[in-house]
Amino acid sequence: MRGSGIRSSHEGTDPESVSEETEKNTPEGEVASEYMKNLLEGGSVYLEYDSELTDTYGRTLCYVYLHDKETMVNELLVRNGYARTLTIKPNTKYRERLYAVEVSGYIDKAAVNGLLRSLRHH
């Protein structure tokens, strides 16, 4: 998380990445970064940890919650298409929860695409 003094990895997710080396950034990563900035800027967050505190890159592994202590940012990233589910043992606390959100998103997207196709044929 930028601005927090903590380099973090949103546990249970594989988000679009943004590097400090801007030439490595993807358009998707830039959009995801802007989403996170708008979501978190000026507010407090709460961190929850799983089995391991850091990854091999020294990033803090955590589940991030908004100020209400109920809204999980990791889940919002998956739900809104800014990340995919990725769990690496032993850090699997919310694997099923995040996977369910991801699958639900695929179903929603398929339903919308099906509806659009049917409208085009009328």
GROMACS .gro file of N, CA and C in nm:
model
  366
    1MET      N    1   0.086  -0.117   0.000
    1MET     CA    2   0.000   0.000   0.000
    1MET      C    3   0.090   0.122   0.000
    2ARG      N    4   0.071   0.205  -0.097
    2ARG     CA    5   0.151   0.326  -0.102
    2ARG      C    6   0.105   0.424   0.004
    3GLY      N    7   0.199   0.498   0.060
    3GLY     CA    8   0.165   0.601   0.156
    3GLY      C    9   0.150   0.550   0.297
    4SER      N   10   0.154   0.420   0.317
    4SER     CA   11   0.135   0.366   0.451
    4SER      C   12   0.266   0.328   0.516
    5GLY      N   13   0.371   0.324   0.437
    5GLY     CA   14   0.498   0.278   0.490
    5GLY      C   15   0.508   0.127   0.489
    6ILE      N   16   0.404   0.058   0.445
    6ILE     CA   17   0.402  -0.087   0.438
    6ILE      C   18   0.391  -0.127   0.293
    7ARG      N   19   0.485  -0.210   0.248
    7ARG     CA   20   0.470  -0.271   0.116
    7ARG      C   21   0.390  -0.397   0.139
    8SER      N   22   0.272  -0.404   0.080
    8SER     CA   23   0.186  -0.518   0.109
    8SER      C   24   0.148  -0.594  -0.016
    9SER      N   25   0.110  -0.716   0.008
    9SER     CA   26   0.049  -0.800  -0.093
    9SER      C   27  -0.088  -0.836  -0.039
   10HIS      N   28  -0.191  -0.810  -0.115
   10HIS     CA   29  -0.326  -0.837  -0.069
   10HIS      C   30  -0.348  -0.988  -0.070
   11GLU      N   31  -0.344  -1.045   0.047
   11GLU     CA   32  -0.349  -1.189   0.066
   11GLU      C   33  -0.470  -1.250  -0.005
   12GLY      N   34  -0.446  -1.363  -0.070
   12GLY     CA   35  -0.552  -1.436  -0.136
   12GLY      C   36  -0.585  -1.385  -0.275
   13THR      N   37  -0.511  -1.284  -0.323
   13THR     CA   38  -0.539  -1.227  -0.455
   13THR      C   39  -0.412  -1.212  -0.535
   14ASP      N   40  -0.429  -1.205  -0.665
   14ASP     CA   41  -0.320  -1.176  -0.758
   14ASP      C   42  -0.364  -1.053  -0.837
   15PRO      N   43  -0.339  -0.934  -0.782
   15PRO     CA   44  -0.388  -0.812  -0.847
   15PRO      C   45  -0.304  -0.772  -0.967
   16GLU      N   46  -0.364  -0.688  -1.052
   16GLU     CA   47  -0.286  -0.625  -1.158
   16GLU      C   48  -0.178  -0.544  -1.088
   17SER      N   49  -0.055  -0.554  -1.135
   17SER     CA   50   0.052  -0.490  -1.060
   17SER      C   51   0.096  -0.357  -1.121
   18VAL      N   52   0.151  -0.277  -1.032
   18VAL     CA   53   0.210  -0.149  -1.069
   18VAL      C   54   0.347  -0.145  -1.005
   19SER      N   55   0.445  -0.112  -1.084
   19SER     CA   56   0.583  -0.109  -1.037
   19SER      C   57   0.628   0.035  -1.017
   20GLU      N   58   0.728   0.052  -0.932
   20GLU     CA   59   0.789   0.184  -0.918
   20GLU      C   60   0.862   0.221  -1.047
   21GLU      N   61   0.896   0.119  -1.126
   21GLU     CA   62   0.956   0.141  -1.257
   21GLU      C   63   0.840   0.152  -1.357
   22THR      N   64   0.795   0.274  -1.383
   22THR     CA   65   0.670   0.297  -1.456
   22THR      C   66   0.666   0.233  -1.594
   23GLU      N   67   0.780   0.211  -1.657
   23GLU     CA   68   0.779   0.149  -1.789
   23GLU      C   69   0.733   0.003  -1.784
   24LYS      N   70   0.731  -0.057  -1.665
   24LYS     CA   71   0.685  -0.195  -1.648
   24LYS      C   72   0.534  -0.203  -1.623
   25ASN      N   73   0.470  -0.091  -1.601
   25ASN     CA   74   0.328  -0.091  -1.568
   25ASN      C   75   0.241  -0.123  -1.688
   26THR      N   76   0.132  -0.193  -1.662
   26THR     CA   77   0.034  -0.222  -1.766
   26THR      C   78  -0.083  -0.125  -1.749
   27PRO      N   79  -0.159  -0.102  -1.855
   27PRO     CA   80  -0.278  -0.016  -1.841
   27PRO      C   81  -0.373  -0.069  -1.733
   28GLU      N   82  -0.389  -0.201  -1.725
   28GLU     CA   83  -0.476  -0.261  -1.623
   28GLU      C   84  -0.423  -0.232  -1.482
   29GLY      N   85  -0.292  -0.239  -1.466
   29GLY     CA   86  -0.231  -0.209  -1.338
   29GLY      C   87  -0.252  -0.064  -1.298
   30GLU      N   88  -0.242   0.026  -1.394
   30GLU     CA   89  -0.264   0.168  -1.367
   30GLU      C   90  -0.408   0.193  -1.322
   31VAL      N   91  -0.504   0.128  -1.388
   31VAL     CA   92  -0.645   0.143  -1.352
   31VAL      C   93  -0.668   0.087  -1.211
   32ALA      N   94  -0.611  -0.030  -1.182
   32ALA     CA   95  -0.626  -0.091  -1.050
   32ALA      C   96  -0.563  -0.003  -0.943
   33SER      N   97  -0.449   0.056  -0.973
   33SER     CA   98  -0.382   0.145  -0.879
   33SER      C   99  -0.467   0.268  -0.848
   34GLU      N  100  -0.527   0.325  -0.951
   34GLU     CA  101  -0.614   0.441  -0.933
   34GLU      C  102  -0.737   0.404  -0.849
   35TYR      N  103  -0.792   0.286  -0.874
   35TYR     CA  104  -0.906   0.237  -0.795
   35TYR      C  105  -0.868   0.228  -0.647
   36MET      N  106  -0.751   0.169  -0.620
   36MET     CA  107  -0.705   0.154  -0.481
   36MET      C  108  -0.682   0.290  -0.417
   37LYS      N  109  -0.621   0.382  -0.491
   37LYS     CA  110  -0.594   0.514  -0.437
   37LYS      C  111  -0.725   0.583  -0.398
   38ASN      N  112  -0.823   0.577  -0.488
   38ASN     CA  113  -0.953   0.639  -0.459
   38ASN      C  114  -1.024   0.572  -0.342
   39LEU      N  115  -1.008   0.443  -0.332
   39LEU     CA  116  -1.074   0.366  -0.226
   39LEU      C  117  -1.012   0.394  -0.089
   40LEU      N  118  -0.881   0.407  -0.083
   40LEU     CA  119  -0.812   0.413   0.045
   40LEU      C  120  -0.762   0.550   0.086
   41GLU      N  121  -0.753   0.643  -0.007
   41GLU     CA  122  -0.692   0.773   0.023
   41GLU      C  123  -0.762   0.846   0.137
   42GLY      N  124  -0.683   0.886   0.233
   42GLY     CA  125  -0.734   0.965   0.345
   42GLY      C  126  -0.807   0.888   0.452
   43GLY      N  127  -0.819   0.758   0.436
   43GLY     CA  128  -0.892   0.679   0.534
   43GLY      C  129  -0.801   0.584   0.610
   44SER      N  130  -0.853   0.531   0.715
   44SER     CA  131  -0.781   0.430   0.792
   44SER      C  132  -0.816   0.292   0.739
   45VAL      N  133  -0.723   0.202   0.750
   45VAL     CA  134  -0.748   0.063   0.716
   45VAL      C  135  -0.706  -0.025   0.832
   46TYR      N  136  -0.759  -0.143   0.833
   46TYR     CA  137  -0.726  -0.241   0.936
   46TYR      C  138  -0.671  -0.364   0.865
   47LEU      N  139  -0.566  -0.420   0.922
   47LEU     CA  140  -0.500  -0.534   0.862
   47LEU      C  141  -0.525  -0.660   0.943
   48GLU      N  142  -0.547  -0.770   0.872
   48GLU     CA  143  -0.562  -0.900   0.934
   48GLU      C  144  -0.460  -0.992   0.869
   49TYR      N  145  -0.394  -1.072   0.949
   49TYR     CA  146  -0.289  -1.158   0.898
   49TYR      C  147  -0.334  -1.303   0.896
   50ASP      N  148  -0.269  -1.380   0.809
   50ASP     CA  149  -0.294  -1.523   0.799
   50ASP      C  150  -0.177  -1.594   0.867
   51SER      N  151  -0.134  -1.705   0.815
   51SER     CA  152  -0.027  -1.783   0.879
   51SER      C  153   0.110  -1.717   0.871
   52GLU      N  154   0.142  -1.657   0.758
   52GLU     CA  155   0.273  -1.594   0.739
   52GLU      C  156   0.257  -1.443   0.732
   53LEU      N  157   0.352  -1.370   0.787
   53LEU     CA  158   0.344  -1.224   0.789
   53LEU      C  159   0.403  -1.158   0.665
   54THR      N  160   0.502  -1.223   0.602
   54THR     CA  161   0.566  -1.164   0.484
   54THR      C  162   0.588  -1.270   0.377
   55ASP      N  163   0.603  -1.222   0.251
   55ASP     CA  164   0.636  -1.313   0.143
   55ASP      C  165   0.786  -1.308   0.115
   56THR      N  166   0.829  -1.379   0.012
   56THR     CA  167   0.972  -1.385  -0.019
   56THR      C  168   1.028  -1.252  -0.067
   57TYR      N  169   0.941  -1.156  -0.103
   57TYR     CA  170   0.985  -1.024  -0.147
   57TYR      C  171   0.984  -0.923  -0.034
   58GLY      N  172   0.952  -0.968   0.087
   58GLY     CA  173   0.950  -0.879   0.203
   58GLY      C  174   0.822  -0.799   0.217
   59ARG      N  175   0.721  -0.829   0.136
   59ARG     CA  176   0.593  -0.759   0.146
   59ARG      C  177   0.510  -0.819   0.259
   60THR      N  178   0.438  -0.733   0.328
   60THR     CA  179   0.348  -0.778   0.433
   60THR      C  180   0.229  -0.847   0.368
   61LEU      N  181   0.198  -0.968   0.413
   61LEU     CA  182   0.083  -1.042   0.362
   61LEU      C  183  -0.034  -1.014   0.454
   62CYS      N  184  -0.140  -0.958   0.400
   62CYS     CA  185  -0.251  -0.921   0.487
   62CYS      C  186  -0.382  -0.912   0.410
   63TYR      N  187  -0.488  -0.922   0.487
   63TYR     CA  188  -0.622  -0.892   0.440
   63TYR      C  189  -0.648  -0.750   0.488
   64VAL      N  190  -0.690  -0.664   0.398
   64VAL     CA  191  -0.707  -0.522   0.429
   64VAL      C  192  -0.856  -0.492   0.439
   65TYR      N  193  -0.894  -0.424   0.546
   65TYR     CA  194  -1.033  -0.385   0.568
   65TYR      C  195  -1.043  -0.232   0.572
   66LEU      N  196  -1.154  -0.183   0.519
   66LEU     CA  197  -1.180  -0.039   0.527
   66LEU      C  198  -1.212  -0.001   0.670
   67HIS      N  199  -1.231   0.128   0.694
   67HIS     CA  200  -1.252   0.181   0.829
   67HIS      C  201  -1.369   0.116   0.901
   68ASP      N  202  -1.466   0.060   0.827
   68ASP     CA  203  -1.581  -0.004   0.892
   68ASP      C  204  -1.546  -0.140   0.952
   69LYS      N  205  -1.425  -0.187   0.927
   69LYS     CA  206  -1.373  -0.314   0.977
   69LYS      C  207  -1.449  -0.436   0.925
   70GLU      N  208  -1.535  -0.416   0.824
   70GLU     CA  209  -1.611  -0.527   0.766
   70GLU      C  210  -1.586  -0.543   0.617
   71THR      N  211  -1.561  -0.434   0.547
   71THR     CA  212  -1.542  -0.437   0.402
   71THR      C  213  -1.398  -0.477   0.371
   72MET      N  214  -1.382  -0.597   0.314
   72MET     CA  215  -1.248  -0.647   0.282
   72MET      C  216  -1.205  -0.596   0.144
   73VAL      N  217  -1.096  -0.522   0.141
   73VAL     CA  218  -1.043  -0.466   0.017
   73VAL      C  219  -1.003  -0.578  -0.079
   74ASN      N  220  -0.944  -0.685  -0.027
   74ASN     CA  221  -0.904  -0.797  -0.112
   74ASN      C  222  -1.024  -0.849  -0.191
   75GLU      N  223  -1.139  -0.859  -0.124
   75GLU     CA  224  -1.262  -0.906  -0.187
   75GLU      C  225  -1.311  -0.805  -0.291
   76LEU      N  226  -1.302  -0.676  -0.260
   76LEU     CA  227  -1.343  -0.573  -0.357
   76LEU      C  228  -1.258  -0.580  -0.483
   77LEU      N  229  -1.129  -0.605  -0.467
   77LEU     CA  230  -1.040  -0.615  -0.583
   77LEU      C  231  -1.084  -0.727  -0.675
   78VAL      N  232  -1.117  -0.842  -0.617
   78VAL     CA  233  -1.161  -0.956  -0.697
   78VAL      C  234  -1.298  -0.928  -0.758
   79ARG      N  235  -1.391  -0.881  -0.677
   79ARG     CA  236  -1.529  -0.856  -0.723
   79ARG      C  237  -1.533  -0.758  -0.840
   80ASN      N  238  -1.446  -0.657  -0.836
   80ASN     CA  239  -1.448  -0.553  -0.938
   80ASN      C  240  -1.351  -0.577  -1.054
   81GLY      N  241  -1.291  -0.695  -1.056
   81GLY     CA  242  -1.207  -0.734  -1.169
   81GLY      C  243  -1.065  -0.680  -1.167
   82TYR      N  244  -1.020  -0.630  -1.054
   82TYR     CA  245  -0.884  -0.577  -1.045
   82TYR      C  246  -0.784  -0.681  -0.997
   83ALA      N  247  -0.832  -0.800  -0.962
   83ALA     CA  248  -0.745  -0.908  -0.914
   83ALA      C  249  -0.815  -1.041  -0.938
   84ARG      N  250  -0.735  -1.144  -0.938
   84ARG     CA  251  -0.785  -1.282  -0.942
   84ARG      C  252  -0.752  -1.347  -0.808
   85THR      N  253  -0.821  -1.455  -0.779
   85THR     CA  254  -0.794  -1.528  -0.656
   85THR      C  255  -0.663  -1.605  -0.672
   86LEU      N  256  -0.579  -1.595  -0.571
   86LEU     CA  257  -0.454  -1.670  -0.566
   86LEU      C  258  -0.423  -1.698  -0.420
   87THR      N  259  -0.426  -1.823  -0.383
   87THR     CA  260  -0.390  -1.857  -0.245
   87THR      C  261  -0.269  -1.950  -0.248
   88ILE      N  262  -0.177  -1.922  -0.160
   88ILE     CA  263  -0.056  -2.002  -0.148
   88ILE      C  264  -0.048  -2.052  -0.006
   89LYS      N  265  -0.046  -2.184   0.008
   89LYS     CA  266  -0.040  -2.245   0.141
   89LYS      C  267   0.083  -2.195   0.214
   90PRO      N  268   0.073  -2.171   0.341
   90PRO     CA  269  -0.035  -2.203   0.434
   90PRO      C  270  -0.137  -2.090   0.451
   91ASN      N  271  -0.129  -1.987   0.369
   91ASN     CA  272  -0.216  -1.869   0.384
   91ASN      C  273  -0.346  -1.888   0.306
   92THR      N  274  -0.440  -1.960   0.364
   92THR     CA  275  -0.562  -1.998   0.292
   92THR      C  276  -0.689  -1.962   0.370
   93LYS      N  277  -0.678  -1.874   0.465
   93LYS     CA  278  -0.790  -1.844   0.555
   93LYS      C  279  -0.920  -1.809   0.482
   94TYR      N  280  -0.914  -1.726   0.379
   94TYR     CA  281  -1.034  -1.681   0.309
   94TYR      C  282  -1.040  -1.732   0.165
   95ARG      N  283  -0.975  -1.844   0.138
   95ARG     CA  284  -0.971  -1.900   0.003
   95ARG      C  285  -1.111  -1.920  -0.054
   96GLU      N  286  -1.199  -1.985   0.020
   96GLU     CA  287  -1.333  -2.014  -0.031
   96GLU      C  288  -1.413  -1.885  -0.054
   97ARG      N  289  -1.401  -1.792   0.038
   97ARG     CA  290  -1.474  -1.665   0.028
   97ARG      C  291  -1.433  -1.588  -0.098
   98LEU      N  292  -1.303  -1.577  -0.121
   98LEU     CA  293  -1.253  -1.503  -0.237
   98LEU      C  294  -1.284  -1.576  -0.368
   99TYR      N  295  -1.272  -1.708  -0.364
   99TYR     CA  296  -1.303  -1.787  -0.484
   99TYR      C  297  -1.451  -1.773  -0.521
  100ALA      N  298  -1.539  -1.774  -0.422
  100ALA     CA  299  -1.683  -1.760  -0.447
  100ALA      C  300  -1.713  -1.626  -0.513
  101VAL      N  301  -1.645  -1.521  -0.469
  101VAL     CA  302  -1.664  -1.388  -0.530
  101VAL      C  303  -1.617  -1.389  -0.674
  102GLU      N  304  -1.504  -1.454  -0.700
  102GLU     CA  305  -1.451  -1.459  -0.836
  102GLU      C  306  -1.545  -1.537  -0.928
  103VAL      N  307  -1.592  -1.652  -0.884
  103VAL     CA  308  -1.684  -1.732  -0.964
  103VAL      C  309  -1.813  -1.656  -0.989
  104SER      N  310  -1.863  -1.588  -0.889
  104SER     CA  311  -1.985  -1.509  -0.903
  104SER      C  312  -1.965  -1.401  -1.011
  105GLY      N  313  -1.848  -1.341  -1.013
  105GLY     CA  314  -1.818  -1.240  -1.115
  105GLY      C  315  -1.818  -1.299  -1.255
  106TYR      N  316  -1.764  -1.421  -1.270
  106TYR     CA  317  -1.766  -1.486  -1.401
  106TYR      C  318  -1.909  -1.515  -1.445
  107ILE      N  319  -1.991  -1.562  -1.349
  107ILE     CA  320  -2.130  -1.592  -1.381
  107ILE      C  321  -2.204  -1.465  -1.421
  108ASP      N  322  -2.184  -1.357  -1.345
  108ASP     CA  323  -2.248  -1.230  -1.377
  108ASP      C  324  -2.206  -1.181  -1.516
  109LYS      N  325  -2.077  -1.190  -1.544
  109LYS     CA  326  -2.026  -1.144  -1.673
  109LYS      C  327  -2.083  -1.229  -1.786
  110ALA      N  328  -2.091  -1.360  -1.766
  110ALA     CA  329  -2.146  -1.449  -1.869
  110ALA      C  330  -2.293  -1.417  -1.891
  111ALA      N  331  -2.367  -1.389  -1.785
  111ALA     CA  332  -2.509  -1.356  -1.799
  111ALA      C  333  -2.527  -1.227  -1.877
  112VAL      N  334  -2.446  -1.126  -1.846
  112VAL     CA  335  -2.455  -0.998  -1.918
  112VAL      C  336  -2.419  -1.018  -2.064
  113ASN      N  337  -2.313  -1.094  -2.091
  113ASN     CA  338  -2.273  -1.118  -2.230
  113ASN      C  339  -2.382  -1.194  -2.305
  114GLY      N  340  -2.445  -1.291  -2.240
  114GLY     CA  341  -2.555  -1.364  -2.301
  114GLY      C  342  -2.673  -1.274  -2.332
  115LEU      N  343  -2.706  -1.186  -2.240
  115LEU     CA  344  -2.814  -1.091  -2.261
  115LEU      C  345  -2.784  -0.998  -2.377
  116LEU      N  346  -2.660  -0.949  -2.384
  116LEU     CA  347  -2.622  -0.860  -2.494
  116LEU      C  348  -2.629  -0.931  -2.628
  117ARG      N  349  -2.585  -1.056  -2.630
  117ARG     CA  350  -2.592  -1.134  -2.756
  117ARG      C  351  -2.738  -1.151  -2.798
  118SER      N  352  -2.826  -1.182  -2.703
  118SER     CA  353  -2.967  -1.204  -2.738
  118SER      C  354  -3.032  -1.074  -2.786
  119LEU      N  355  -2.992  -0.961  -2.731
  119LEU     CA  356  -3.047  -0.832  -2.773
  119LEU      C  357  -3.001  -0.798  -2.915
  120ARG      N  358  -2.879  -0.834  -2.949
  120ARG     CA  359  -2.825  -0.806  -3.083
  120ARG      C  360  -2.899  -0.884  -3.191
  121HIS      N  361  -2.952  -1.001  -3.156
  121HIS     CA  362  -3.016  -1.087  -3.254
  121HIS      C  363  -3.164  -1.055  -3.271
  122HIS      N  364  -3.215  -0.957  -3.198
  122HIS     CA  365  -3.356  -0.921  -3.210
  122HIS      C  366  -3.373  -0.800  -3.298
   0.00000   0.00000   0.00000
